[in-house]
Coordinates of C-alpha atoms (C1' of nucleotides) in Angstrom, one line a residue:
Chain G
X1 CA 22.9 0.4 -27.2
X2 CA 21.4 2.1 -24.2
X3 CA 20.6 -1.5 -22.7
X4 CA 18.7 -0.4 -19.3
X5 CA 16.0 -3.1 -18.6
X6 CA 12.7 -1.6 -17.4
X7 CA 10.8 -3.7 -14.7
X8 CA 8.1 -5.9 -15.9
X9 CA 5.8 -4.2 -13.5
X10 CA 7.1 -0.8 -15.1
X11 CA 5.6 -2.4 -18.5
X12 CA 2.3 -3.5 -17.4
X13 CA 1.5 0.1 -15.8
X14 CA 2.1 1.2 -19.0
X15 CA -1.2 0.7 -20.4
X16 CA -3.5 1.6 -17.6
X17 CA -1.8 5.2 -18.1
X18 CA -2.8 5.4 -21.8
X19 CA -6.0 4.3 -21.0
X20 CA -6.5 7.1 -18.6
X21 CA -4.9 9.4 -20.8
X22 CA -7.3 8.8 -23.8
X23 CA -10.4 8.9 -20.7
X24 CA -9.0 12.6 -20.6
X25 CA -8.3 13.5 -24.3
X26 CA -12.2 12.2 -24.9
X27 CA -12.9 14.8 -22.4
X28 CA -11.4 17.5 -24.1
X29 CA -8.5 18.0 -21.4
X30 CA -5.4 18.5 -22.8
X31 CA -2.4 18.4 -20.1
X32 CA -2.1 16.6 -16.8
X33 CA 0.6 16.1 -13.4
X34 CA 2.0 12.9 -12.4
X35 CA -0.3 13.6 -9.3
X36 CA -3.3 13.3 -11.3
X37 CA -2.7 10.3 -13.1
X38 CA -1.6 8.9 -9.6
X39 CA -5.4 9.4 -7.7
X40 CA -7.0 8.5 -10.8
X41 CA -5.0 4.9 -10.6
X42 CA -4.5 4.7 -7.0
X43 CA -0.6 4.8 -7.2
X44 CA 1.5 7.7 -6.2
X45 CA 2.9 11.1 -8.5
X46 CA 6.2 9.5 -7.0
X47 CA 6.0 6.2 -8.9
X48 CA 4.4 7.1 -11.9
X49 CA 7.2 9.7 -12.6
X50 CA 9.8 6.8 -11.7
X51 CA 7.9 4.7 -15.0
X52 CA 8.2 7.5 -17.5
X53 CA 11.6 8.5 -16.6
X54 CA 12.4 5.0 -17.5
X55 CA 11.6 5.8 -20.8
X56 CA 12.5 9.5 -21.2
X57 CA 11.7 12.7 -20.2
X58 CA 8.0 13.6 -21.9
X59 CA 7.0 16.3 -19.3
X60 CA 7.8 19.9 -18.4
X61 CA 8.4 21.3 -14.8
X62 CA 5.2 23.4 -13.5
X63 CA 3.1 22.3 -16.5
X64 CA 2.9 18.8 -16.1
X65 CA 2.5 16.6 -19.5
X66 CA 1.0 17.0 -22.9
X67 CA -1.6 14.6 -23.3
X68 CA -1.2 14.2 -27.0
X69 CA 3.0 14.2 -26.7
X70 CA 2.6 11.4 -24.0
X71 CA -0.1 9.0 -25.6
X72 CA 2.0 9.3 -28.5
X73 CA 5.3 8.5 -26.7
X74 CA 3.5 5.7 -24.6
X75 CA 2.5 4.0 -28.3
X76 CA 5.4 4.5 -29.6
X77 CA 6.8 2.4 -26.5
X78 CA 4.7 0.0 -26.1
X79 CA 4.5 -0.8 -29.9
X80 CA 1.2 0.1 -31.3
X81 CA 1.3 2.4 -33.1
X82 CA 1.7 0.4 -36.1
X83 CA -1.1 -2.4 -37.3
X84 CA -0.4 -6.2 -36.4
X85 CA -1.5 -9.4 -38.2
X86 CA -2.8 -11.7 -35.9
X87 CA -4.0 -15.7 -36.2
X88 CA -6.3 -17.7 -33.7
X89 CA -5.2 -21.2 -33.3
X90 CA -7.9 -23.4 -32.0
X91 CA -11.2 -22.1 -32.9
X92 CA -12.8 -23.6 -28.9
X93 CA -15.6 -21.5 -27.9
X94 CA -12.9 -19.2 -26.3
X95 CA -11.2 -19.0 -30.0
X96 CA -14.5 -18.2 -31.6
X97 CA -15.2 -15.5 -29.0
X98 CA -11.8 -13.7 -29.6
X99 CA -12.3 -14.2 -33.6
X100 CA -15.5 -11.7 -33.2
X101 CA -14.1 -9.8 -30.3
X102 CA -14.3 -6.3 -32.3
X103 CA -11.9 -4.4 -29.5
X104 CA -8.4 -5.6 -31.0
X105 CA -9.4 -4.3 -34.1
X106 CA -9.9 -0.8 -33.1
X107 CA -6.2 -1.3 -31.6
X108 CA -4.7 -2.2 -34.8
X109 CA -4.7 -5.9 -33.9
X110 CA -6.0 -7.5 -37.2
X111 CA -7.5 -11.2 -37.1
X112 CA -6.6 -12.7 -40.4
X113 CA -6.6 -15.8 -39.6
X114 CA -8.1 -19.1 -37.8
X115 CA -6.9 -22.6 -37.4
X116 CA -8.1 -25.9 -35.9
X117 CA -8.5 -29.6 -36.9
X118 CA -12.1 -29.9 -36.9
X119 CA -13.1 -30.3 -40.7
X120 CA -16.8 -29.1 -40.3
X121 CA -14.7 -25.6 -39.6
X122 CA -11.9 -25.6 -41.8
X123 CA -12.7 -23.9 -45.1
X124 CA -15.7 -21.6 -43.5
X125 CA -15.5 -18.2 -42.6
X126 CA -16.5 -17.0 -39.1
X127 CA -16.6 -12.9 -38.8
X128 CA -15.3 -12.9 -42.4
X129 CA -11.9 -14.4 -41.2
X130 CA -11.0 -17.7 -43.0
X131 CA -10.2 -21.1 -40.9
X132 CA -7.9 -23.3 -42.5
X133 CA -6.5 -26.6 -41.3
X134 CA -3.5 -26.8 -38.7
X135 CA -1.7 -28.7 -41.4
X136 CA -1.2 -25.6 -43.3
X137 CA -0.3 -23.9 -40.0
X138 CA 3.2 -23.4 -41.8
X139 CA 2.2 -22.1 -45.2
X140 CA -0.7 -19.9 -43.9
X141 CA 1.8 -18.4 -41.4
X142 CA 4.3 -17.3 -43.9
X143 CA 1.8 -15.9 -46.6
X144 CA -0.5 -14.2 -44.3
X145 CA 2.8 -12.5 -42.7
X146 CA 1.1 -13.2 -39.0
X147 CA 3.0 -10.9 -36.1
X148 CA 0.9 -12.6 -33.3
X149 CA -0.6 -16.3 -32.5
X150 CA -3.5 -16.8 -29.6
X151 CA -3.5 -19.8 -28.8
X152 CA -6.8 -21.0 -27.6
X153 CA -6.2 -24.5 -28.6
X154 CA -6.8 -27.7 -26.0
X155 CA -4.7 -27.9 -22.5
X156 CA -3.7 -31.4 -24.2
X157 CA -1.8 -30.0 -27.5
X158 CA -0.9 -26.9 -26.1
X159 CA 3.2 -27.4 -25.5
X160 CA 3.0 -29.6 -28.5
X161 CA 1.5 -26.5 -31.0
X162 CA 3.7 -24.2 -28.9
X163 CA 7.0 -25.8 -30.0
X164 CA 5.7 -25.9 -33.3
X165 CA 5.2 -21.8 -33.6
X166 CA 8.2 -21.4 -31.9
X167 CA 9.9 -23.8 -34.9
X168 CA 8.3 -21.7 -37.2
X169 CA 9.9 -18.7 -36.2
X170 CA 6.5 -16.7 -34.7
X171 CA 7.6 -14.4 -32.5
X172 CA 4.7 -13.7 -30.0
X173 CA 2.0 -16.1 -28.4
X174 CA -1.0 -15.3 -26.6
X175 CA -1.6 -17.7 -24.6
X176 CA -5.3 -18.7 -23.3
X177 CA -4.5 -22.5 -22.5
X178 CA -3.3 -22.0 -18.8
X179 CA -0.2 -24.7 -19.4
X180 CA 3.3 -23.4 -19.0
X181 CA 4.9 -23.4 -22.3
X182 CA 8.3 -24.9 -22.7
X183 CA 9.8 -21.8 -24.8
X184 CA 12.8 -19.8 -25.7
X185 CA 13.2 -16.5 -25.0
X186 CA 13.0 -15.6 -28.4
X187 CA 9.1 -15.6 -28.7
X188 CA 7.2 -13.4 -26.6
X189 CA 5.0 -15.0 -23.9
X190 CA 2.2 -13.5 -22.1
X191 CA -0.9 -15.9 -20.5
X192 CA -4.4 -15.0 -19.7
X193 CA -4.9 -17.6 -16.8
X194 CA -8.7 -17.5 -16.3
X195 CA -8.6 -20.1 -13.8
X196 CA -6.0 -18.8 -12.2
X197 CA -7.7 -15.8 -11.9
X198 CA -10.8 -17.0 -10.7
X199 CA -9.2 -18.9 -7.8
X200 CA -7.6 -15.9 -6.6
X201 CA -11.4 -14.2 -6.8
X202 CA -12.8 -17.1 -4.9
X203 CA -9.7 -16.5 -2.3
X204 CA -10.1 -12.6 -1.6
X205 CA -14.6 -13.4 -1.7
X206 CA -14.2 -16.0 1.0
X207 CA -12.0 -13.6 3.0
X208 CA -14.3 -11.1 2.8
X209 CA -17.0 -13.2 3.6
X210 CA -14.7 -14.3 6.8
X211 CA -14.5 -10.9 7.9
X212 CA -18.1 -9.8 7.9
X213 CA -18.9 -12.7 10.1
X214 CA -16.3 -12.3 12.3
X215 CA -17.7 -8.7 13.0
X216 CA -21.3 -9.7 13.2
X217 CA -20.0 -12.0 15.5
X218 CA -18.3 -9.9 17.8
X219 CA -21.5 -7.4 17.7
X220 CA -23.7 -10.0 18.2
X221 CA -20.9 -10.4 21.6
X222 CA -21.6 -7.3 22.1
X223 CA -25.7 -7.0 22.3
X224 CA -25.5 -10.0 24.5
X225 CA -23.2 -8.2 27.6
Chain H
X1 CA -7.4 -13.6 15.1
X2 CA -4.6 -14.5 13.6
X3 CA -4.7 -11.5 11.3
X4 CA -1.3 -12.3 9.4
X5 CA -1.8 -10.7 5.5
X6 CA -0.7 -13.0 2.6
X7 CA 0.9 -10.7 0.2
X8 CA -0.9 -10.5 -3.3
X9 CA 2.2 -12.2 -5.1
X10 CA 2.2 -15.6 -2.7
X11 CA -2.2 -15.8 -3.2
X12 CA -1.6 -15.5 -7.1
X13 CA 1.1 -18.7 -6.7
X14 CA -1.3 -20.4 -5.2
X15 CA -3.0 -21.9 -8.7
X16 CA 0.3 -22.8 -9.9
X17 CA 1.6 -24.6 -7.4
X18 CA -2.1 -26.7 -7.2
X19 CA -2.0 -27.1 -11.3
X20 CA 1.5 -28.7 -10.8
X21 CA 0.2 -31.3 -8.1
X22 CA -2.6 -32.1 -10.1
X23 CA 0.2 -33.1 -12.7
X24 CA 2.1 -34.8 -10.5
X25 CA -0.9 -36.8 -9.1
X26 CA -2.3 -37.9 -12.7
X27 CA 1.2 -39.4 -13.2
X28 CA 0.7 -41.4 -10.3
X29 CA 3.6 -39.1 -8.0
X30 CA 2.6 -39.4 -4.4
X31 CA 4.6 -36.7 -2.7
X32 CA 6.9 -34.2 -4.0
X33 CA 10.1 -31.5 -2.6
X34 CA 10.0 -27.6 -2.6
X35 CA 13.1 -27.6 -4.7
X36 CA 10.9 -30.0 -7.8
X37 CA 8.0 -27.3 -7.3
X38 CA 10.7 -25.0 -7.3
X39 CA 12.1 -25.9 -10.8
X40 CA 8.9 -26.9 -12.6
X41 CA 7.5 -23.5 -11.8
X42 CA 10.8 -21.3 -12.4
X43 CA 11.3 -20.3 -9.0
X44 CA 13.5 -21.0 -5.7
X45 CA 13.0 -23.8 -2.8
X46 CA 12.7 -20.8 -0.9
X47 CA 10.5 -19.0 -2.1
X48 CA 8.2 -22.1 -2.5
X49 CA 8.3 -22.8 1.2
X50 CA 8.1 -19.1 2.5
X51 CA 4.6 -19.2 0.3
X52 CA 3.5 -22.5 2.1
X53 CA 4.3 -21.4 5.5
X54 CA 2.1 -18.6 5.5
X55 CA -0.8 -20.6 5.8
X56 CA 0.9 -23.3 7.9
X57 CA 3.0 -26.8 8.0
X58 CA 2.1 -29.2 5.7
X59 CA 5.3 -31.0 5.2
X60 CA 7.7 -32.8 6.6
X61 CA 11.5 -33.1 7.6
X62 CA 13.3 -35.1 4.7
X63 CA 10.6 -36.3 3.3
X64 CA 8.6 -32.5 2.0
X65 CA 5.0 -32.6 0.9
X66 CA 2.4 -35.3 0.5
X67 CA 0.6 -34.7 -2.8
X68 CA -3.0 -35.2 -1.5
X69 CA -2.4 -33.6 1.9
X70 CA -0.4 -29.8 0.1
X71 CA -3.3 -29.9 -2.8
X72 CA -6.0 -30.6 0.1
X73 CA -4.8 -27.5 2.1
X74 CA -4.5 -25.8 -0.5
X75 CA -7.8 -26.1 -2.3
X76 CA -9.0 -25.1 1.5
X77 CA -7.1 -22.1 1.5
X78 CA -8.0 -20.7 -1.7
X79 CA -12.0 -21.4 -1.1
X80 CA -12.1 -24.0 -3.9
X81 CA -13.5 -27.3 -1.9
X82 CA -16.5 -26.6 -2.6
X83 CA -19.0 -25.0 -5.7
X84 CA -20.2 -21.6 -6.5
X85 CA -23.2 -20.4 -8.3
X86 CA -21.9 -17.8 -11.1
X87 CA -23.9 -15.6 -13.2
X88 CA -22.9 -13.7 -16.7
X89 CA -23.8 -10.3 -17.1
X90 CA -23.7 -9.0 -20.6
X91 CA -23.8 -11.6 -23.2
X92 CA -21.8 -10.0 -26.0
X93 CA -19.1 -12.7 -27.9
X94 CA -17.1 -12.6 -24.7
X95 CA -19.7 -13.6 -22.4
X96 CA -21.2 -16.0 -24.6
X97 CA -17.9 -17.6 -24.8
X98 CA -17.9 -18.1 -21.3
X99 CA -21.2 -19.5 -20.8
X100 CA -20.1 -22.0 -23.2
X101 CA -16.4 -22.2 -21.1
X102 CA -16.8 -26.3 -20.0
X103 CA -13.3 -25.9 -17.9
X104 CA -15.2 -23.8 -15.2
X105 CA -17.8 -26.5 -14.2
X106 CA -14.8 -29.0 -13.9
X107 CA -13.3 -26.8 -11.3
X108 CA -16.9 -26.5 -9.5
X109 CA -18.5 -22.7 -11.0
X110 CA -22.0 -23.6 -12.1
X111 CA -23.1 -21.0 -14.5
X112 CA -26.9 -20.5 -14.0
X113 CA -27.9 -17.3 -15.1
X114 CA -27.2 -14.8 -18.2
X115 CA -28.2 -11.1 -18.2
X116 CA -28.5 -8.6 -21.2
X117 CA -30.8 -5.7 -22.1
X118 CA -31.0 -7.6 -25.7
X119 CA -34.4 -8.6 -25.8
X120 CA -33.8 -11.5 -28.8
X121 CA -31.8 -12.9 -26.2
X122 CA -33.9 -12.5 -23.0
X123 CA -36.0 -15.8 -22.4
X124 CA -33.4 -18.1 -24.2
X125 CA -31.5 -20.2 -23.1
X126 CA -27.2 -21.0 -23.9
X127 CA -26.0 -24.0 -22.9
X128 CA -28.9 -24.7 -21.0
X129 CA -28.1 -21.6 -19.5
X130 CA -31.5 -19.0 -19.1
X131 CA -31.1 -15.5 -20.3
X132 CA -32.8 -13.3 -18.0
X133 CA -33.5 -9.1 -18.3
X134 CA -31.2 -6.5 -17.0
X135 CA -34.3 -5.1 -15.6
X136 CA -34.5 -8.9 -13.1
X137 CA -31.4 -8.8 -12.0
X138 CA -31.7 -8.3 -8.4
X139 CA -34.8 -11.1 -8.5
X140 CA -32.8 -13.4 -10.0
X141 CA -29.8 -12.9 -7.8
X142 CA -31.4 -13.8 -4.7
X143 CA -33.5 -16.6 -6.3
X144 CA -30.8 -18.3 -7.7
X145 CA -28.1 -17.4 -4.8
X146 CA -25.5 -16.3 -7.0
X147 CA -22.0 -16.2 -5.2
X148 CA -19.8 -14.7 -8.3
X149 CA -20.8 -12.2 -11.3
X150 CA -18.8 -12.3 -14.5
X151 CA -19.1 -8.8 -15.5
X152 CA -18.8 -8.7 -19.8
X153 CA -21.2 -5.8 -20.4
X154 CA -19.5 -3.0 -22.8
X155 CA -17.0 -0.6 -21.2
X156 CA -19.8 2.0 -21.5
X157 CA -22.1 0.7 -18.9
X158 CA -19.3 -1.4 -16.6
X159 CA -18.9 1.0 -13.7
X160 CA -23.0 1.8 -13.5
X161 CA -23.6 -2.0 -13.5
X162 CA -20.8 -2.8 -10.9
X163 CA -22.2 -0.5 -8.7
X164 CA -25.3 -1.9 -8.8
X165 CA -24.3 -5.2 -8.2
X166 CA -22.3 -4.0 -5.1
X167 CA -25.6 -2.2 -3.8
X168 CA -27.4 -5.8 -4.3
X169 CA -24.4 -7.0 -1.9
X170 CA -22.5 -9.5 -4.5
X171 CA -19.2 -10.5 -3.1
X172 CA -17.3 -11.5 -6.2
X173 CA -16.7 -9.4 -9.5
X174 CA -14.7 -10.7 -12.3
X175 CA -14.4 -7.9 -14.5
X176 CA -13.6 -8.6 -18.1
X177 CA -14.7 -4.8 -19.1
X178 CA -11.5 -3.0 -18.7
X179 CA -13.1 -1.0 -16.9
X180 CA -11.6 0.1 -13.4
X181 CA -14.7 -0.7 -11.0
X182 CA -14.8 2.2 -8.3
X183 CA -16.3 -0.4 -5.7
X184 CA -15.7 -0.8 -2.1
X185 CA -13.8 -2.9 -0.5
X186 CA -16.4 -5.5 0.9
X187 CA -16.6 -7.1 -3.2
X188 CA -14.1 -8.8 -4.3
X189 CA -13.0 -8.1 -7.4
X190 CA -10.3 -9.7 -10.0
X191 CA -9.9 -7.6 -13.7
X192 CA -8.8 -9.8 -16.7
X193 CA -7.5 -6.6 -19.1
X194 CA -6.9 -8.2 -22.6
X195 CA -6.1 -5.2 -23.8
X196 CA -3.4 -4.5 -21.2
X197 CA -1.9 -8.3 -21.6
X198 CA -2.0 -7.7 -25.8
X199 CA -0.2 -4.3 -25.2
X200 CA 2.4 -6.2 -22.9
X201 CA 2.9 -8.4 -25.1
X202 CA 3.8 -6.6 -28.3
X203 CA 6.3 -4.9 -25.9
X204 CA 8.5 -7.7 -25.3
X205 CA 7.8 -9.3 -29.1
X206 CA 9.1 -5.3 -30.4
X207 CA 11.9 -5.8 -27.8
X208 CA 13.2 -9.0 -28.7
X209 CA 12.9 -8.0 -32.5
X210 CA 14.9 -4.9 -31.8
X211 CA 17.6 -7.4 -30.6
X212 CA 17.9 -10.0 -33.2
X213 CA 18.4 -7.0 -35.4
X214 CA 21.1 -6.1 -33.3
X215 CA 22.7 -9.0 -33.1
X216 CA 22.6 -9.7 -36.7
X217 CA 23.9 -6.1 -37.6
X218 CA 26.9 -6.7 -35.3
X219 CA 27.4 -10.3 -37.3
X220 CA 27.3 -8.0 -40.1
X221 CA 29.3 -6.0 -39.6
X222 CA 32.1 -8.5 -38.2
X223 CA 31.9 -10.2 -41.5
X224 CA 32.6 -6.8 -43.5
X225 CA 35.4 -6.3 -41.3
Chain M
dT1 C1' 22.3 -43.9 11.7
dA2 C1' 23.0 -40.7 7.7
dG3 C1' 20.8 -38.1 4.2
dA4 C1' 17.2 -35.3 3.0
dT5 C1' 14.3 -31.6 3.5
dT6 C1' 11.4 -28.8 6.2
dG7 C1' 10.1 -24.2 8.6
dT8 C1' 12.0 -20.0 9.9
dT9 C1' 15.3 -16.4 10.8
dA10 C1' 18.6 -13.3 8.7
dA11 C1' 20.7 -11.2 4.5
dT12 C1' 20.0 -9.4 0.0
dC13 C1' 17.8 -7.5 -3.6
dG14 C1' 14.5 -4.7 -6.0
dA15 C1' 10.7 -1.7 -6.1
dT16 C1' 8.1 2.0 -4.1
dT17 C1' 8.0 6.3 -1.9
dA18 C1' 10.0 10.7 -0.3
dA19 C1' 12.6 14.7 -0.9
dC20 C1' 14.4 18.3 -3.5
dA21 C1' 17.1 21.0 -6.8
dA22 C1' 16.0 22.5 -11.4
dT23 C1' 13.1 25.2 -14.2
dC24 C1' 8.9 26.1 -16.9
Chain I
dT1 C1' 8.2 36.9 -10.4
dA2 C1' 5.9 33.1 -7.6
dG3 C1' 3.7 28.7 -7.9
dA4 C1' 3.7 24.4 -9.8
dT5 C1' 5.6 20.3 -11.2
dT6 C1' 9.2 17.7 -13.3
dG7 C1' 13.3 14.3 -13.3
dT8 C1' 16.3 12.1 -10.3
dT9 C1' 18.8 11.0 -6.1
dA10 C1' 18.3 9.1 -1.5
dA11 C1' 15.5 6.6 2.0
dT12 C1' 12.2 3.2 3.0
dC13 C1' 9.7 -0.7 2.5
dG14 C1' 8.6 -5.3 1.1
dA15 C1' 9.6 -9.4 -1.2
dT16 C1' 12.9 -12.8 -2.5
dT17 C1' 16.8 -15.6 -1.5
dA18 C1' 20.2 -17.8 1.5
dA19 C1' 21.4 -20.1 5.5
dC20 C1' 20.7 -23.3 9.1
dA21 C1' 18.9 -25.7 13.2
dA22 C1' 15.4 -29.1 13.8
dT23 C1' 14.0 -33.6 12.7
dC24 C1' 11.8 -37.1 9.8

DNA sequence: TAGATTGTTAATCGATTAACAATC
DNA sequence: TAGATTGTTAATCGATTAACAATC
């Protein structure tokens, strides 16, 4: 009903304030201001009172905000506050990795499932979770009830397994593989471009880099007049 | 000099609009338009071109942009014409996984060095890759002229360790930890926060689940009417 | 030449920040 | 009660999009 469409940048704050909200609860605090929250994640009281209003009203005037109310409402937006089944398709180093990364467990993110081609894989178990063959990609799907596919598979067969998934009805991908996928909106997208990423990190070290040498320059200017 | 600062959001389009060349040039293309970057990439002509003249004029009048010359300027731009010397600090399942990562020597980062305090690991070697003590850290460094650290140690220990490494005068964090680094500004520093991109995206899958069950309890309800 | 497409200036849009009445 | 702090409206800022003269 209330269609009011929060702002993807809205959404991805989102997170960084639980995370500093359960830094607090493990230190025994139990209430904090918008103005806290803002100098612990360098944003302003302003704007992170603009995100929660988005969502609702979860603080009181000249007390600030439960901790416990507003983690709990912040779950309960962002969706996890529930369990979710997920499956690792392409069992790459990368795959393998995120098969025994323990984190997503302790968020309710179970890995019950991991697929590739290679036959030397399919049929073992790696961190107790079974790898099967992409051919039973379908059945395993359905059985397993999965919520969430990573897909960690090659750059080559990444569109190709993407279209697949989205035949088969999944309704969120992770995606690791750094290709665009061709996609409806009716499964949930969200990529972890590591390349990407470390481009942009080479970018911001070489303009650092830049800068200190323009300054010793100029002192070096300097010593000499 | 020319101190003009290139917002965050054009430096992060950078990558995109390079992978897309590099398609183009494997199928043979030999120059290409703003508007077809515009439309592989999801984005306007205009937008595409405001990015490009920030850094200056590589095209031309009715013809647009040779493919060697745009992905020449801008590997030059984002530091990437040449190769970096990267270590991996912490080598839990995530690091491991990244010494392991073949896609980043393709692009040039040549993983050298390990750390961890694990002393099975110390004096091993991963991928031809030598594990080295915590305790060697700044030895290594300087032997071994690092230019980037991956930081995958345990949340725990991320912002001790990152301050360290800025104190040893690294330029280049990529922080896998979750952690938010309290650093100064002469390191760069890029977070990858799987946690944040898993909650993200089980926002949008809830989302678009909440709608289908809209839709189909309006088609419902049509039908009983 | 005519058509295509750039680089850039101006217009629009959206997101962030400031301000403040409401009230705990 | 007085001080603190919210939720929200208005003002500002920055980023995106549109428009167009320049010109290949």
């Amino acid at each position: 009903m209330s269609i009011k469409p929060v702002s993807e940048r809205t959404i991805s704050r989102m997170p960084k304030y639980l995370h500093y909200l359960n830094n607090l609860k493990e230190n025994g605090v139990d209430r904090v201001s918008s103005a806290s929250i803002a100098e612990a994640l360098g944003t302003t009281a302003s704007q992170v009172r603009q995100d929660l209003s988005a969502f609702g009203s979860y603080g009181a005037q000249g007390y600030g905000y439960s901790i416990d109310r507003l983690s709990a409402e912040i779950k309960g937006i962002l969706g996890i506050d529930t369990s979710y089944r997920v499956a690792i398709i392409g069992i790459g180093s990368l795959g393998h990795a995120l098969l025994e990364h323990l984190e997503f467990e302790k968020y309710g993110y179970h890995v019950v499932a991991g697929f590739d081609i290679d036959c030397d894989l399919i049929g073992t178990e790696i961190n107790h979770v079974p790898i099967y063959s992409m051919d039973d990609l379908a059945d395993v799907m359905k059985q397993q009830e999965i919520d969430i596919c990573v897909l960690t598979v090659s750059r080559g067969s990444a569109k190709q397994v993407a279209s697949y998934l989205e035949r088969l009805g999944v309704s969120a991908i992770w995606n690791f593989t750094n290709e665009k996928l061709e996609i409806g909106e009716s499964v949930a997208v969200e990529n972890i471009d590591l390349i990407d990423s470390l481009f942009v990190l080479t970018y911001y070290m070489n303009r650092n880099i830049e800068e200190r040498l323009l300054l010793s320059q100029r002192q070096r200017r300097r010593v000499n007049i």
